[in-house]
Amino acid sequence: MTRQTSRPRLPSQARREGREGTRPPEAGPGEVEIALTVNGTRRTVRVEPRVSLLDALRERLGVTGPKKGCDQGACGACTVLVEGRRVLGCLTLAITCEGRPVTTVEGLADGDRLHPVQEAFIANDAFQCGYCTPGQLMSAVALLEEGRAGDDAEIAEWMSGNICRCAAYPNIRAAVRQVRDARAEGEGGR
């Protein structure tokens, strides 16, 4: 058994002495102010640390593209991109996204020009009721960026976290293939 020769420093003592504490500062239990960069715009919002990214976006910031479907991470209607990676907004704490870019369906278009995946969804009638469409679009954008659109089976597998109750799956896969093929053609023509 070894004997401790010096006493551990409390975080406040370490800061006073010019050293960083070993534990991050605690947030909560009440509301805290966080800064979220949503679709390229930095916005501040007050949330309790337990508030989901989906609720912060929809209820606090008025960004209503991501939908609340199951609120359990099973349907994918709330899919958004955080640092370019898809996440389920209902299962992601808003506070964990501070300082990280968040992209929602509203951020896909470039002004009046739709994102190629949005254009392909329209061209292929890849939606019916439209409720799942924002999450489907975000997943489609991500899987194309990830290079996971080799064939229909791969597209179906990597889109499997997004449920379409209207069963527009063949049209969704067609839209993904259209963008995949257009990109391959563009790269081959260089």
mmCIF file of C-alpha atoms in Angstrom:
data_model
loop_
_atom_site.group_PDB
_atom_site.id
_atom_site.type_symbol
_atom_site.label_atom_id
_atom_site.label_comp_id
_atom_site.label_asym_id
_atom_site.label_seq_id
_atom_site.Cartn_x
_atom_site.Cartn_y
_atom_site.Cartn_z
ATOM 1 C CA MET A 1 0.000 0.000 0.000
ATOM 2 C CA THR A 2 1.395 3.372 -0.987
ATOM 3 C CA ARG A 3 1.019 6.453 1.039
ATOM 4 C CA GLN A 4 -0.278 9.572 -0.678
ATOM 5 C CA THR A 5 2.297 12.319 -0.372
ATOM 6 C CA SER A 6 0.215 15.243 -1.596
ATOM 7 C CA ARG A 7 -3.454 15.982 -1.389
ATOM 8 C CA PRO A 8 -5.449 16.101 -4.644
ATOM 9 C CA ARG A 9 -6.422 19.582 -5.797
ATOM 10 C CA LEU A 10 -10.046 20.560 -6.158
ATOM 11 C CA PRO A 11 -10.901 22.042 -9.584
ATOM 12 C CA SER A 12 -11.329 25.530 -8.088
ATOM 13 C CA GLN A 13 -7.922 25.272 -6.405
ATOM 14 C CA ALA A 14 -6.273 24.069 -9.620
ATOM 15 C CA ARG A 15 -7.731 27.021 -11.544
ATOM 16 C CA ARG A 16 -6.506 29.464 -8.922
ATOM 17 C CA GLU A 17 -3.065 27.938 -9.251
ATOM 18 C CA GLY A 18 -3.180 28.220 -13.064
ATOM 19 C CA ARG A 19 -3.837 24.563 -13.797
ATOM 20 C CA GLU A 20 -6.907 23.058 -15.395
ATOM 21 C CA GLY A 21 -9.191 20.951 -13.259
ATOM 22 C CA THR A 22 -9.517 17.299 -14.107
ATOM 23 C CA ARG A 23 -13.314 17.383 -14.245
ATOM 24 C CA PRO A 24 -15.362 19.425 -16.700
ATOM 25 C CA PRO A 25 -17.669 21.990 -15.154
ATOM 26 C CA GLU A 26 -21.083 20.632 -14.339
ATOM 27 C CA ALA A 27 -24.141 22.003 -16.101
ATOM 28 C CA GLY A 28 -27.594 22.124 -14.651
ATOM 29 C CA PRO A 29 -29.851 21.004 -13.219
ATOM 30 C CA GLY A 30 -31.515 24.234 -14.343
ATOM 31 C CA GLU A 31 -31.306 25.841 -17.753
ATOM 32 C CA VAL A 32 -27.925 26.746 -19.197
ATOM 33 C CA GLU A 33 -27.115 28.859 -22.218
ATOM 34 C CA ILE A 34 -25.540 27.003 -25.126
ATOM 35 C CA ALA A 35 -24.505 28.097 -28.602
ATOM 36 C CA LEU A 36 -25.579 25.919 -31.492
ATOM 37 C CA THR A 37 -24.517 26.457 -35.082
ATOM 38 C CA VAL A 38 -27.559 25.380 -37.066
ATOM 39 C CA ASN A 39 -27.395 25.478 -40.865
ATOM 40 C CA GLY A 40 -24.408 27.807 -40.708
ATOM 41 C CA THR A 41 -25.958 30.296 -38.271
ATOM 42 C CA ARG A 42 -24.738 30.527 -34.687
ATOM 43 C CA ARG A 43 -27.641 30.778 -32.264
ATOM 44 C CA THR A 44 -27.825 30.762 -28.495
ATOM 45 C CA VAL A 45 -30.525 28.990 -26.588
ATOM 46 C CA ARG A 46 -31.285 28.237 -22.948
ATOM 47 C CA VAL A 47 -31.993 24.571 -22.264
ATOM 48 C CA GLU A 48 -31.869 22.140 -19.395
ATOM 49 C CA PRO A 49 -28.993 19.682 -19.923
ATOM 50 C CA ARG A 50 -31.517 16.865 -20.483
ATOM 51 C CA VAL A 51 -33.204 18.549 -23.498
ATOM 52 C CA SER A 52 -32.819 16.653 -26.761
ATOM 53 C CA LEU A 53 -31.393 18.271 -29.869
ATOM 54 C CA LEU A 54 -34.746 17.677 -31.566
ATOM 55 C CA ASP A 55 -36.649 19.590 -28.883
ATOM 56 C CA ALA A 56 -34.082 22.404 -28.851
ATOM 57 C CA LEU A 57 -34.360 22.748 -32.634
ATOM 58 C CA ARG A 58 -38.136 22.536 -32.893
ATOM 59 C CA GLU A 59 -39.376 24.106 -29.673
ATOM 60 C CA ARG A 60 -36.660 26.622 -28.841
ATOM 61 C CA LEU A 61 -35.220 27.616 -32.225
ATOM 62 C CA GLY A 62 -38.234 27.148 -34.534
ATOM 63 C CA VAL A 63 -36.399 24.753 -36.877
ATOM 64 C CA THR A 64 -39.266 22.418 -37.743
ATOM 65 C CA GLY A 65 -37.803 20.297 -40.553
ATOM 66 C CA PRO A 66 -36.733 17.441 -38.271
ATOM 67 C CA LYS A 67 -39.901 15.654 -37.215
ATOM 68 C CA LYS A 68 -40.837 14.046 -33.916
ATOM 69 C CA GLY A 69 -42.048 10.616 -34.919
ATOM 70 C CA CYS A 70 -41.488 8.003 -32.246
ATOM 71 C CA ASP A 71 -39.293 10.029 -29.850
ATOM 72 C CA GLN A 72 -37.444 6.747 -29.188
ATOM 73 C CA GLY A 73 -34.884 6.581 -32.003
ATOM 74 C CA ALA A 74 -36.784 3.957 -33.973
ATOM 75 C CA CYS A 75 -38.206 5.857 -36.959
ATOM 76 C CA GLY A 76 -35.489 8.259 -38.184
ATOM 77 C CA ALA A 77 -37.865 11.185 -38.802
ATOM 78 C CA CYS A 78 -35.620 13.381 -36.630
ATOM 79 C CA THR A 79 -32.358 12.586 -38.471
ATOM 80 C CA VAL A 80 -29.974 15.552 -38.727
ATOM 81 C CA LEU A 81 -26.262 15.860 -39.420
ATOM 82 C CA VAL A 82 -23.838 16.842 -36.668
ATOM 83 C CA GLU A 83 -20.365 17.502 -38.031
ATOM 84 C CA GLY A 84 -21.517 15.759 -41.228
ATOM 85 C CA ARG A 85 -22.533 12.558 -39.423
ATOM 86 C CA ARG A 86 -26.143 11.539 -39.089
ATOM 87 C CA VAL A 87 -27.632 11.451 -35.642
ATOM 88 C CA LEU A 88 -31.100 10.964 -34.272
ATOM 89 C CA GLY A 89 -32.132 14.310 -32.844
ATOM 90 C CA CYS A 90 -34.485 12.724 -30.320
ATOM 91 C CA LEU A 91 -31.654 10.697 -28.745
ATOM 92 C CA THR A 92 -28.950 13.377 -28.867
ATOM 93 C CA LEU A 93 -28.629 15.892 -26.063
ATOM 94 C CA ALA A 94 -28.554 19.463 -27.361
ATOM 95 C CA ILE A 95 -25.775 20.378 -24.940
ATOM 96 C CA THR A 96 -23.454 17.810 -26.596
ATOM 97 C CA CYS A 97 -23.766 19.650 -29.914
ATOM 98 C CA GLU A 98 -22.420 22.944 -28.649
ATOM 99 C CA GLY A 99 -19.605 24.089 -30.909
ATOM 100 C CA ARG A 100 -20.395 21.465 -33.565
ATOM 101 C CA PRO A 101 -22.165 22.294 -36.838
ATOM 102 C CA VAL A 102 -25.719 20.950 -37.061
ATOM 103 C CA THR A 103 -27.382 20.611 -40.464
ATOM 104 C CA THR A 104 -31.099 20.057 -40.879
ATOM 105 C CA VAL A 105 -33.144 19.629 -44.041
ATOM 106 C CA GLU A 106 -33.547 23.420 -44.132
ATOM 107 C CA GLY A 107 -29.771 23.710 -44.585
ATOM 108 C CA LEU A 108 -29.444 21.413 -47.605
ATOM 109 C CA ALA A 109 -30.516 23.866 -50.301
ATOM 110 C CA ASP A 110 -28.174 26.586 -51.499
ATOM 111 C CA GLY A 111 -30.517 29.554 -51.590
ATOM 112 C CA ASP A 112 -33.190 28.741 -54.178
ATOM 113 C CA ARG A 113 -31.160 25.859 -55.581
ATOM 114 C CA LEU A 114 -32.128 22.499 -54.118
ATOM 115 C CA HIS A 115 -29.555 19.942 -53.052
ATOM 116 C CA PRO A 116 -29.134 17.184 -55.697
ATOM 117 C CA VAL A 117 -30.728 14.665 -53.309
ATOM 118 C CA GLN A 118 -33.765 16.922 -52.887
ATOM 119 C CA GLU A 119 -34.046 17.245 -56.669
ATOM 120 C CA ALA A 120 -33.770 13.466 -57.061
ATOM 121 C CA PHE A 121 -36.481 12.865 -54.448
ATOM 122 C CA ILE A 122 -38.818 15.112 -56.452
ATOM 123 C CA ALA A 123 -37.865 13.545 -59.805
ATOM 124 C CA ASN A 124 -38.407 10.017 -58.452
ATOM 125 C CA ASP A 125 -41.542 10.755 -56.411
ATOM 126 C CA ALA A 126 -39.649 9.496 -53.359
ATOM 127 C CA PHE A 127 -42.210 10.707 -50.855
ATOM 128 C CA GLN A 128 -45.928 10.453 -50.361
ATOM 129 C CA CYS A 129 -47.231 11.949 -47.128
ATOM 130 C CA GLY A 130 -43.872 13.681 -46.610
ATOM 131 C CA TYR A 131 -43.621 13.248 -42.848
ATOM 132 C CA CYS A 132 -40.471 11.096 -43.007
ATOM 133 C CA THR A 133 -38.966 12.995 -45.939
ATOM 134 C CA PRO A 134 -36.658 15.345 -43.955
ATOM 135 C CA GLY A 135 -35.061 12.404 -42.134
ATOM 136 C CA GLN A 136 -34.904 10.333 -45.328
ATOM 137 C CA LEU A 137 -33.172 13.216 -47.130
ATOM 138 C CA MET A 138 -30.619 13.678 -44.362
ATOM 139 C CA SER A 139 -29.822 9.954 -44.271
ATOM 140 C CA ALA A 140 -29.568 9.817 -48.066
ATOM 141 C CA VAL A 141 -27.145 12.759 -48.108
ATOM 142 C CA ALA A 142 -25.023 11.105 -45.410
ATOM 143 C CA LEU A 143 -24.934 7.649 -46.981
ATOM 144 C CA LEU A 144 -23.862 9.138 -50.310
ATOM 145 C CA GLU A 145 -21.072 11.063 -48.571
ATOM 146 C CA GLU A 146 -20.078 7.884 -46.720
ATOM 147 C CA GLY A 147 -19.895 5.975 -50.031
ATOM 148 C CA ARG A 148 -22.532 3.453 -48.942
ATOM 149 C CA ALA A 149 -24.710 3.425 -52.065
ATOM 150 C CA GLY A 150 -23.094 0.578 -54.009
ATOM 151 C CA ASP A 151 -26.305 -1.310 -54.805
ATOM 152 C CA ASP A 152 -29.930 -1.453 -53.704
ATOM 153 C CA ALA A 153 -29.181 -3.864 -50.857
ATOM 154 C CA GLU A 154 -26.512 -1.553 -49.447
ATOM 155 C CA ILE A 155 -28.752 1.504 -49.835
ATOM 156 C CA ALA A 156 -31.603 -0.323 -48.084
ATOM 157 C CA GLU A 157 -29.295 -1.423 -45.261
ATOM 158 C CA TRP A 158 -27.850 2.048 -44.628
ATOM 159 C CA MET A 159 -31.287 3.686 -44.886
ATOM 160 C CA SER A 160 -32.904 1.065 -42.633
ATOM 161 C CA GLY A 161 -33.012 3.440 -39.666
ATOM 162 C CA ASN A 162 -35.518 5.602 -41.537
ATOM 163 C CA ILE A 163 -39.068 4.278 -41.709
ATOM 164 C CA CYS A 164 -41.502 5.331 -44.426
ATOM 165 C CA ARG A 165 -45.018 4.319 -43.481
ATOM 166 C CA CYS A 166 -46.182 5.021 -47.047
ATOM 167 C CA ALA A 167 -43.611 2.475 -48.348
ATOM 168 C CA ALA A 168 -41.903 4.747 -50.866
ATOM 169 C CA TYR A 169 -38.697 2.715 -50.463
ATOM 170 C CA PRO A 170 -38.245 1.785 -54.164
ATOM 171 C CA ASN A 171 -38.523 5.454 -55.116
ATOM 172 C CA ILE A 172 -36.155 6.514 -52.328
ATOM 173 C CA ARG A 173 -33.571 3.997 -53.538
ATOM 174 C CA ALA A 174 -34.075 5.246 -57.108
ATOM 175 C CA ALA A 175 -33.389 8.804 -55.956
ATOM 176 C CA VAL A 176 -30.208 7.731 -54.174
ATOM 177 C CA ARG A 177 -29.071 5.784 -57.264
ATOM 178 C CA GLN A 178 -29.728 8.832 -59.451
ATOM 179 C CA VAL A 179 -27.449 11.037 -57.350
ATOM 180 C CA ARG A 180 -24.843 8.273 -57.004
ATOM 181 C CA ASP A 181 -24.763 7.733 -60.783
ATOM 182 C CA ALA A 182 -24.640 11.474 -61.543
ATOM 183 C CA ARG A 183 -21.663 11.841 -59.190
ATOM 184 C CA ALA A 184 -19.879 8.856 -60.732
ATOM 185 C CA GLU A 185 -20.489 10.263 -64.210
ATOM 186 C CA GLY A 186 -19.187 13.675 -63.116
ATOM 187 C CA GLU A 187 -16.042 12.146 -61.620
ATOM 188 C CA GLY A 188 -15.418 9.982 -64.702
ATOM 189 C CA GLY A 189 -15.740 12.936 -67.056
ATOM 190 C CA ARG A 190 -12.913 14.913 -65.386
#
